[in-house]
XYZ file of C-alpha atoms in Angstrom:
526
model
C 109.513 92.690 96.666
C 107.400 94.068 93.871
C 108.478 97.676 94.589
C 112.126 97.110 93.713
C 111.089 94.558 91.085
C 108.915 97.007 89.179
C 111.570 99.712 89.364
C 114.267 97.405 87.975
C 112.919 96.482 84.554
C 115.215 95.144 81.877
C 115.401 96.266 78.270
C 113.515 93.091 77.285
C 110.463 94.357 79.158
C 110.680 91.671 81.840
C 111.208 92.597 85.463
C 114.389 91.580 87.191
C 112.412 89.333 89.525
C 110.795 87.545 86.575
C 114.241 86.957 85.098
C 115.390 85.664 88.467
C 112.511 83.212 88.554
C 113.133 82.021 85.012
C 116.918 81.736 85.251
C 117.244 80.831 88.932
C 119.558 83.745 89.703
C 119.412 84.231 93.454
C 122.015 86.996 93.043
C 119.426 89.155 91.279
C 116.999 88.755 94.159
C 119.680 89.694 96.676
C 120.499 92.752 94.555
C 116.824 93.734 94.606
C 116.724 93.368 98.377
C 119.836 95.514 98.667
C 118.242 98.109 96.376
C 115.114 98.102 98.550
C 117.226 98.636 101.669
C 119.085 101.484 99.956
C 115.786 103.042 98.921
C 114.521 102.800 102.489
C 117.733 104.379 103.793
C 117.387 107.175 101.233
C 113.788 107.740 102.325
C 114.895 107.901 105.959
C 117.610 110.415 105.052
C 115.026 112.468 103.179
C 112.732 112.417 106.222
C 115.624 113.531 108.449
C 116.477 116.387 106.078
C 112.860 117.501 105.948
C 112.676 117.453 109.762
C 115.874 119.494 109.968
C 114.550 122.057 107.471
C 111.266 122.231 109.336
C 113.078 122.766 112.631
C 115.147 125.586 111.085
C 112.006 127.191 109.716
C 110.291 126.954 113.100
C 113.325 128.437 114.868
C 113.318 131.353 112.456
C 109.599 131.909 113.017
C 110.111 131.753 116.790
C 112.812 134.417 116.660
C 110.608 136.606 114.528
C 107.674 136.194 116.936
C 109.904 136.931 119.927
C 111.272 140.083 118.268
C 107.700 141.310 117.854
C 106.891 140.549 121.471
C 104.736 137.536 120.607
C 104.750 134.019 122.029
C 107.515 131.824 120.583
C 106.397 128.705 118.720
C 106.988 125.303 120.302
C 109.604 122.840 119.037
C 109.029 121.600 115.500
C 107.901 118.013 114.969
C 108.079 115.816 111.889
C 104.798 115.885 109.982
C 105.482 112.475 108.429
C 104.192 109.238 110.021
C 106.788 106.640 111.090
C 108.405 104.710 108.239
C 106.136 102.011 106.858
C 102.952 103.452 108.365
C 100.175 105.529 106.832
C 97.992 108.513 107.591
C 94.410 108.219 106.369
C 93.144 111.684 105.460
C 89.391 112.009 104.790
C 89.660 111.054 101.094
C 91.808 107.989 101.868
C 89.529 107.109 104.763
C 86.488 107.108 102.478
C 88.264 104.677 100.146
C 89.325 102.491 103.073
C 85.771 102.425 104.412
C 84.530 101.464 100.941
C 86.997 98.557 100.794
C 86.136 97.377 104.299
C 82.431 97.582 103.448
C 83.093 95.243 100.506
C 84.920 92.853 102.857
C 82.052 92.959 105.344
C 79.341 92.545 102.721
C 81.076 89.484 101.272
C 81.414 87.971 104.769
C 77.741 88.697 105.481
C 76.645 87.005 102.278
C 78.501 83.863 103.356
C 77.027 84.039 106.889
C 80.271 84.847 108.719
C 80.048 86.910 111.924
C 82.516 89.603 112.962
C 84.836 89.605 115.970
C 87.746 91.733 117.204
C 90.473 91.662 119.853
C 93.207 93.880 121.353
C 96.075 94.825 119.060
C 98.420 93.986 121.970
C 98.980 90.289 122.729
C 101.314 88.155 124.837
C 104.547 87.602 122.925
C 104.454 83.851 123.543
C 101.400 83.581 121.305
C 103.634 84.098 118.269
C 106.897 82.420 119.282
C 106.768 79.054 117.523
C 109.307 76.602 116.204
C 110.023 76.314 112.486
C 112.084 79.392 111.678
C 109.199 81.579 110.496
C 110.131 85.128 109.456
C 107.175 86.480 111.389
C 108.855 85.740 114.729
C 111.753 87.990 113.690
C 109.472 90.831 112.587
C 107.433 91.430 115.720
C 107.014 94.822 117.361
C 107.632 93.289 120.778
C 108.686 94.800 124.101
C 108.425 94.392 127.862
C 105.605 96.459 129.337
C 105.652 98.308 132.674
C 104.345 95.192 134.421
C 107.353 93.257 133.143
C 105.227 91.237 130.695
C 106.597 90.326 127.246
C 104.027 91.632 124.771
C 103.791 92.298 121.043
C 101.663 94.214 118.592
C 99.911 91.445 116.696
C 101.698 90.465 113.469
C 98.759 88.253 112.431
C 95.259 87.432 113.685
C 95.009 83.625 113.541
C 96.725 82.954 116.916
C 94.361 85.468 118.524
C 91.400 83.623 117.019
C 92.752 80.350 118.430
C 93.166 81.947 121.866
C 89.612 83.287 121.809
C 88.106 79.955 120.762
C 90.034 78.186 123.545
C 88.888 80.822 126.066
C 85.287 79.751 125.497
C 86.149 76.337 126.930
C 83.740 74.380 124.778
C 80.839 76.806 125.356
C 80.513 77.490 121.634
C 79.031 74.966 119.247
C 81.317 74.166 116.340
C 81.733 74.856 113.525
C 81.887 78.638 113.706
C 82.441 81.057 110.809
C 84.133 84.223 112.029
C 85.728 87.188 110.274
C 87.670 90.294 111.295
C 89.560 93.224 109.757
C 92.428 93.807 112.221
C 95.449 96.057 111.874
C 98.652 93.974 111.959
C 102.237 95.059 112.573
C 105.478 93.595 111.198
C 108.892 95.231 111.111
C 109.969 94.412 107.546
C 111.449 96.121 104.507
C 109.021 98.710 103.123
C 108.225 98.128 99.446
C 105.340 98.427 97.028
C 102.373 96.635 98.567
C 104.301 95.955 101.793
C 104.065 98.215 104.851
C 105.003 97.790 108.484
C 101.344 98.076 109.361
C 98.439 96.886 107.304
C 94.815 95.929 107.703
C 93.948 92.338 106.922
C 90.568 90.800 106.215
C 90.478 87.385 107.912
C 87.820 84.728 107.410
C 88.104 81.469 109.344
C 86.038 78.323 109.815
C 86.760 76.476 113.070
C 85.437 72.992 113.745
C 84.947 71.608 110.236
C 87.350 68.943 108.950
C 85.967 68.447 105.444
C 87.279 70.109 102.298
C 83.912 71.899 102.076
C 85.349 74.509 104.469
C 88.211 75.413 102.111
C 85.764 75.636 99.220
C 83.576 78.034 101.211
C 86.581 80.255 101.968
C 87.640 80.333 98.319
C 84.058 81.210 97.395
C 84.400 84.194 99.719
C 87.672 85.309 98.127
C 86.348 85.080 94.562
C 83.019 86.705 95.514
C 84.913 89.683 96.883
C 87.005 90.002 93.718
C 83.873 89.983 91.583
C 82.223 92.609 93.804
C 85.013 95.121 93.093
C 85.240 94.404 89.354
C 88.274 92.076 89.368
C 87.969 89.062 87.045
C 89.628 85.653 86.748
C 91.629 87.117 83.847
C 93.165 89.575 86.338
C 93.705 87.297 89.327
C 94.202 83.597 89.947
C 94.439 81.441 93.081
C 97.206 78.845 93.321
C 96.312 75.762 95.342
C 98.482 73.046 96.867
C 98.466 70.704 99.887
C 100.955 70.398 102.725
C 99.971 66.712 102.853
C 101.282 66.265 99.315
C 104.541 67.910 100.278
C 104.731 65.629 103.317
C 104.382 62.609 101.025
C 107.098 63.915 98.696
C 109.442 64.543 101.628
C 108.864 61.014 102.932
C 109.648 59.660 99.460
C 112.995 61.428 99.669
C 113.755 60.280 103.216
C 112.972 63.480 105.139
C 112.008 62.868 108.782
C 108.788 64.311 110.231
C 110.714 66.492 112.670
C 112.173 68.437 109.750
C 108.840 68.973 107.958
C 107.958 72.426 109.322
C 111.464 73.797 108.810
C 111.549 72.475 105.227
C 108.154 74.096 104.499
C 109.422 77.471 105.676
C 112.491 77.109 103.424
C 110.744 75.987 100.229
C 108.193 78.783 100.635
C 111.075 81.131 99.752
C 111.676 79.517 96.336
C 110.084 82.312 94.291
C 112.000 84.907 96.298
C 115.505 83.442 96.371
C 115.623 81.003 93.443
C 116.266 77.235 93.276
C 120.013 77.259 93.979
C 119.691 79.269 97.190
C 116.732 77.101 98.256
C 118.809 73.949 97.764
C 121.578 75.487 99.857
C 119.187 76.343 102.695
C 117.860 72.779 102.632
C 121.418 71.462 102.838
C 121.968 73.751 105.833
C 118.897 72.116 107.402
C 120.618 68.698 107.144
C 118.818 67.603 103.944
C 121.029 65.689 101.521
C 122.005 67.411 98.277
C 120.169 64.806 96.170
C 116.988 65.037 98.218
C 117.152 68.858 98.251
C 117.367 69.010 94.443
C 114.518 66.512 94.018
C 112.341 68.470 96.431
C 112.953 71.731 94.560
C 112.328 70.016 91.210
C 109.000 68.616 92.491
C 107.820 72.167 93.223
C 107.683 72.896 89.476
C 104.634 70.632 89.024
C 101.661 72.549 87.617
C 98.920 69.916 87.235
C 97.259 67.290 89.401
C 98.102 64.719 86.719
C 101.823 65.434 87.074
C 101.461 65.274 90.839
C 99.671 61.919 90.679
C 102.411 60.533 88.461
C 105.078 61.618 90.954
C 103.478 60.336 94.177
C 101.864 57.244 92.647
C 99.999 55.228 95.263
C 101.935 56.631 98.222
C 99.589 56.159 101.239
C 100.258 59.637 102.706
C 99.459 61.270 99.365
C 96.242 59.328 98.681
C 94.114 61.392 101.093
C 95.627 64.645 99.826
C 94.914 63.725 96.206
C 91.294 62.914 97.090
C 90.895 66.299 98.829
C 92.491 68.154 95.950
C 90.188 66.564 93.367
C 87.157 67.208 95.565
C 88.161 70.864 95.975
C 88.390 71.381 92.217
C 84.987 69.682 91.756
C 83.461 71.975 94.410
C 85.042 74.982 92.702
C 83.215 74.120 89.494
C 79.942 73.703 91.396
C 80.403 77.076 93.147
C 81.251 78.723 89.832
C 84.852 79.749 90.500
C 86.633 76.901 88.720
C 88.295 79.342 86.320
C 89.956 81.150 89.236
C 91.965 78.286 90.754
C 94.912 76.224 89.535
C 97.251 73.674 91.053
C 100.788 74.863 91.816
C 103.163 72.635 93.801
C 105.379 75.604 94.709
C 102.724 77.165 96.970
C 103.600 76.152 100.528
C 102.924 79.300 102.633
C 105.549 80.381 105.139
C 103.698 79.773 108.415
C 104.640 76.501 110.062
C 101.168 75.714 111.413
C 99.527 74.856 108.052
C 98.620 71.163 107.764
C 96.575 70.611 104.592
C 95.274 72.628 101.652
C 97.093 75.946 101.175
C 96.295 78.664 98.643
C 97.547 82.029 97.471
C 95.953 84.770 95.341
C 98.164 86.362 92.677
C 97.864 88.887 89.866
C 98.276 87.174 86.514
C 100.664 89.864 85.240
C 103.104 88.813 87.943
C 103.879 92.381 89.020
C 102.561 92.292 92.600
C 103.297 90.197 95.665
C 100.654 87.761 96.937
C 97.221 89.379 97.238
C 95.905 86.935 99.820
C 96.683 83.515 101.226
C 95.567 80.880 103.644
C 94.919 77.226 104.275
C 94.147 74.544 106.828
C 95.729 74.612 110.289
C 94.270 71.663 112.217
C 97.030 71.519 114.843
C 97.210 75.165 115.903
C 94.730 74.966 118.761
C 96.483 71.844 120.046
C 99.739 73.808 120.015
C 98.054 76.307 122.358
C 96.748 73.673 124.764
C 93.590 72.168 123.305
C 93.304 68.573 124.600
C 91.706 67.496 121.322
C 92.424 68.332 117.699
C 90.168 71.165 116.494
C 90.073 71.361 112.693
C 90.295 74.878 111.283
C 91.104 76.781 108.128
C 91.128 80.408 107.066
C 92.743 83.142 105.009
C 94.278 86.597 105.361
C 93.665 89.304 102.752
C 95.724 92.477 103.197
C 94.556 95.933 102.164
C 97.823 97.174 100.590
C 98.210 94.899 97.543
C 94.527 94.886 96.586
C 94.522 98.699 96.672
C 97.531 98.689 94.323
C 95.680 96.354 91.954
C 92.420 98.314 92.033
C 94.294 101.580 91.486
C 96.186 100.114 88.521
C 92.982 98.860 86.902
C 91.007 102.054 87.517
C 88.516 100.253 89.770
C 88.673 102.556 92.797
C 85.586 104.779 93.072
C 85.798 108.540 93.478
C 83.938 109.113 96.729
C 82.605 112.345 98.193
C 81.086 112.958 101.623
C 77.301 113.075 101.462
C 75.872 116.074 103.325
C 72.102 116.283 102.925
C 71.682 119.848 104.133
C 73.759 122.892 104.989
C 71.753 125.150 107.320
C 72.481 128.843 106.857
C 71.241 131.420 109.412
C 70.521 134.844 107.915
C 72.238 136.639 110.808
C 73.357 136.156 114.407
C 69.797 136.613 115.683
C 68.623 133.623 113.577
C 71.335 131.229 114.840
C 69.217 129.736 117.634
C 66.468 128.958 115.130
C 69.026 127.544 112.658
C 70.457 125.042 115.127
C 66.894 124.068 116.083
C 66.215 123.228 112.408
C 69.527 121.342 112.163
C 68.701 119.289 115.270
C 65.278 118.376 113.849
C 66.794 117.188 110.563
C 69.586 115.258 112.278
C 67.090 113.481 114.517
C 65.328 112.309 111.342
C 68.552 110.741 110.053
C 69.800 113.451 107.692
C 73.459 114.485 107.536
C 73.403 118.179 108.355
C 76.097 120.845 108.528
C 75.528 124.272 110.070
C 77.406 127.419 109.160
C 79.293 128.243 112.341
C 80.034 131.835 111.345
C 77.808 134.383 109.657
C 78.580 134.493 105.929
C 77.294 136.352 102.891
C 75.143 134.291 100.526
C 77.958 133.758 98.006
C 80.341 132.600 100.772
C 77.639 130.295 102.134
C 77.161 128.697 98.708
C 80.925 128.290 98.356
C 81.105 126.559 101.732
C 78.209 124.256 100.884
C 79.905 123.270 97.644
C 83.201 122.597 99.438
C 81.603 120.207 101.943
C 79.513 118.527 99.191
C 76.204 119.827 100.526
C 73.186 118.591 98.552
C 70.723 121.274 99.655
C 70.817 124.567 101.518
C 68.294 125.497 104.220
C 67.972 129.260 104.683
C 66.714 130.403 108.071
C 65.730 134.051 107.544
C 63.435 136.460 109.458
C 60.720 136.820 106.786
C 60.152 133.087 106.348
C 60.601 132.328 110.074
C 57.895 134.791 111.009
C 55.595 132.739 108.773
C 56.723 129.499 110.430
C 58.788 128.275 107.477
C 62.289 127.971 105.996
C 63.526 128.050 102.423
C 65.196 124.927 100.931
C 67.277 125.107 97.766
C 68.683 122.174 95.779
C 72.344 122.835 94.960
C 72.974 119.837 92.715
C 70.481 120.311 89.900
C 72.010 120.678 86.450
C 71.177 124.291 85.536
C 72.737 127.356 84.001
C 74.266 130.024 86.255
C 71.358 132.361 85.477
C 68.829 129.703 86.527
C 70.738 129.005 89.712
C 70.713 132.678 90.669
C 67.029 133.016 89.876
C 66.032 129.951 91.875
C 65.073 130.910 95.425
C 64.155 127.348 96.370
C 60.928 126.160 97.967
C 59.351 127.269 101.201
C 58.520 124.491 103.680
C 56.792 124.694 107.114
C 59.140 124.200 110.074
C 56.571 122.252 112.097
C 56.128 119.699 109.289
C 59.597 119.965 107.752
C 60.556 116.265 107.912
C 57.132 115.124 106.689
C 57.200 117.606 103.795
C 60.701 116.511 102.767
C 59.537 112.896 102.773
C 56.477 113.841 100.709
C 58.619 115.380 97.954
C 61.021 112.417 97.988
C 63.984 113.879 99.884
C 65.322 110.990 101.976
C 68.551 110.791 104.020
C 71.606 109.624 102.076
C 72.929 106.581 103.907
C 76.179 106.187 101.964
C 78.890 108.394 100.533
C 78.508 109.323 96.895
C 80.733 107.444 94.498
C 81.453 107.603 90.799
């Protein structure tokens, strides 16, 4: 809810959501949600007005065309994407590709391999017990075969399905990653869309805490690769096993565990009083509900140890927690992680360590999150327990953070050559030169229409061409073309005077290599 939160700042400089967290005012959070809904309704009304204006404009143009004897224009359409979704124009696509490349490079460095799957899945894959919000946010429908299907709201169930489909043919553990697009029908706010891409890294088949440490190493390695530091971002860590021990201490039955986890995960969003009320509604006594909420304020392993004492259920969780922090120091990311008992994660299938990335200013929603889910494959039919853990890392919030900190690169397309035929008669020769250069791995554009020299230079500059290749009769008769560098730092007079260098067509690629002109494999960034 960071969008409404940021917009609703108090005179003290604190956001309304921060005040809600500090004072426990659930009413403030509800007001923010109402404001977000109003903002979404206003945006929808604005879209409708724009569509109406566009339709009127098109109708006017159609009448004008018809009066002149021309062909009337077709019906106007909205030029905006559906609410909560995004268009990626070339500039945005370059930035997205850069981000995904960082995700992939981090995964490669940790020896994860990539997989993918259809965006459409069987609805039953996501319908689980526990009251998760995700089951209420699906884009689900009945297809023309009468099958209940859904656009995937998350990737982990798909991963579980794929592992089970192998029927034991894969040796465990496996380290897989993906960058799927996920769909959830939820309130659109800052950092929250109805579609988003999510970097997932999962380790299936390893029960030790070493798997969680490896995942956290991946998260922190990515942050470092894009210039984000531990002063900017932290990772809160907790254990569902610890919460299970606390619930047993307060008399909560095992059959209520998943539902209680889903409720307490909402603490930061709705405040302690509303959380207590939801627990009461789930048949938890008032005393136990208040003790549970109070226990979520613990911020150190020492405080946690004091609370659980020698409780047998908590002993294993405490050992894992201490081992994880020791591994974090050995990996070199100890300054990134901290214990926080309030981190539970809203998905019911988590069973052990859970974690959540956050910006230390407290202005954005969770950047990433994950944990251990040892029972998920059993839920889908595995005859034996298959240990697993993983995380999801959405593209929306991290882009907000990188934008705010000035860490997004300015990227331009890299075009090695723009081939310019002198006239229509030289076009066949020009495309022959372009084909030769492309076959050698260069990015090459060709002027598709005959242009004067000044227009050709203007075009080359617009498409970020690095060099121009002139295919003209005089040079072609000698078996050569003229190549001019367009990116050298020179005065206008020097640029006009420079006619470039003449290179033989038959040895063009070899000559370019000799003078150090190699294909650009990546887009230019600054």
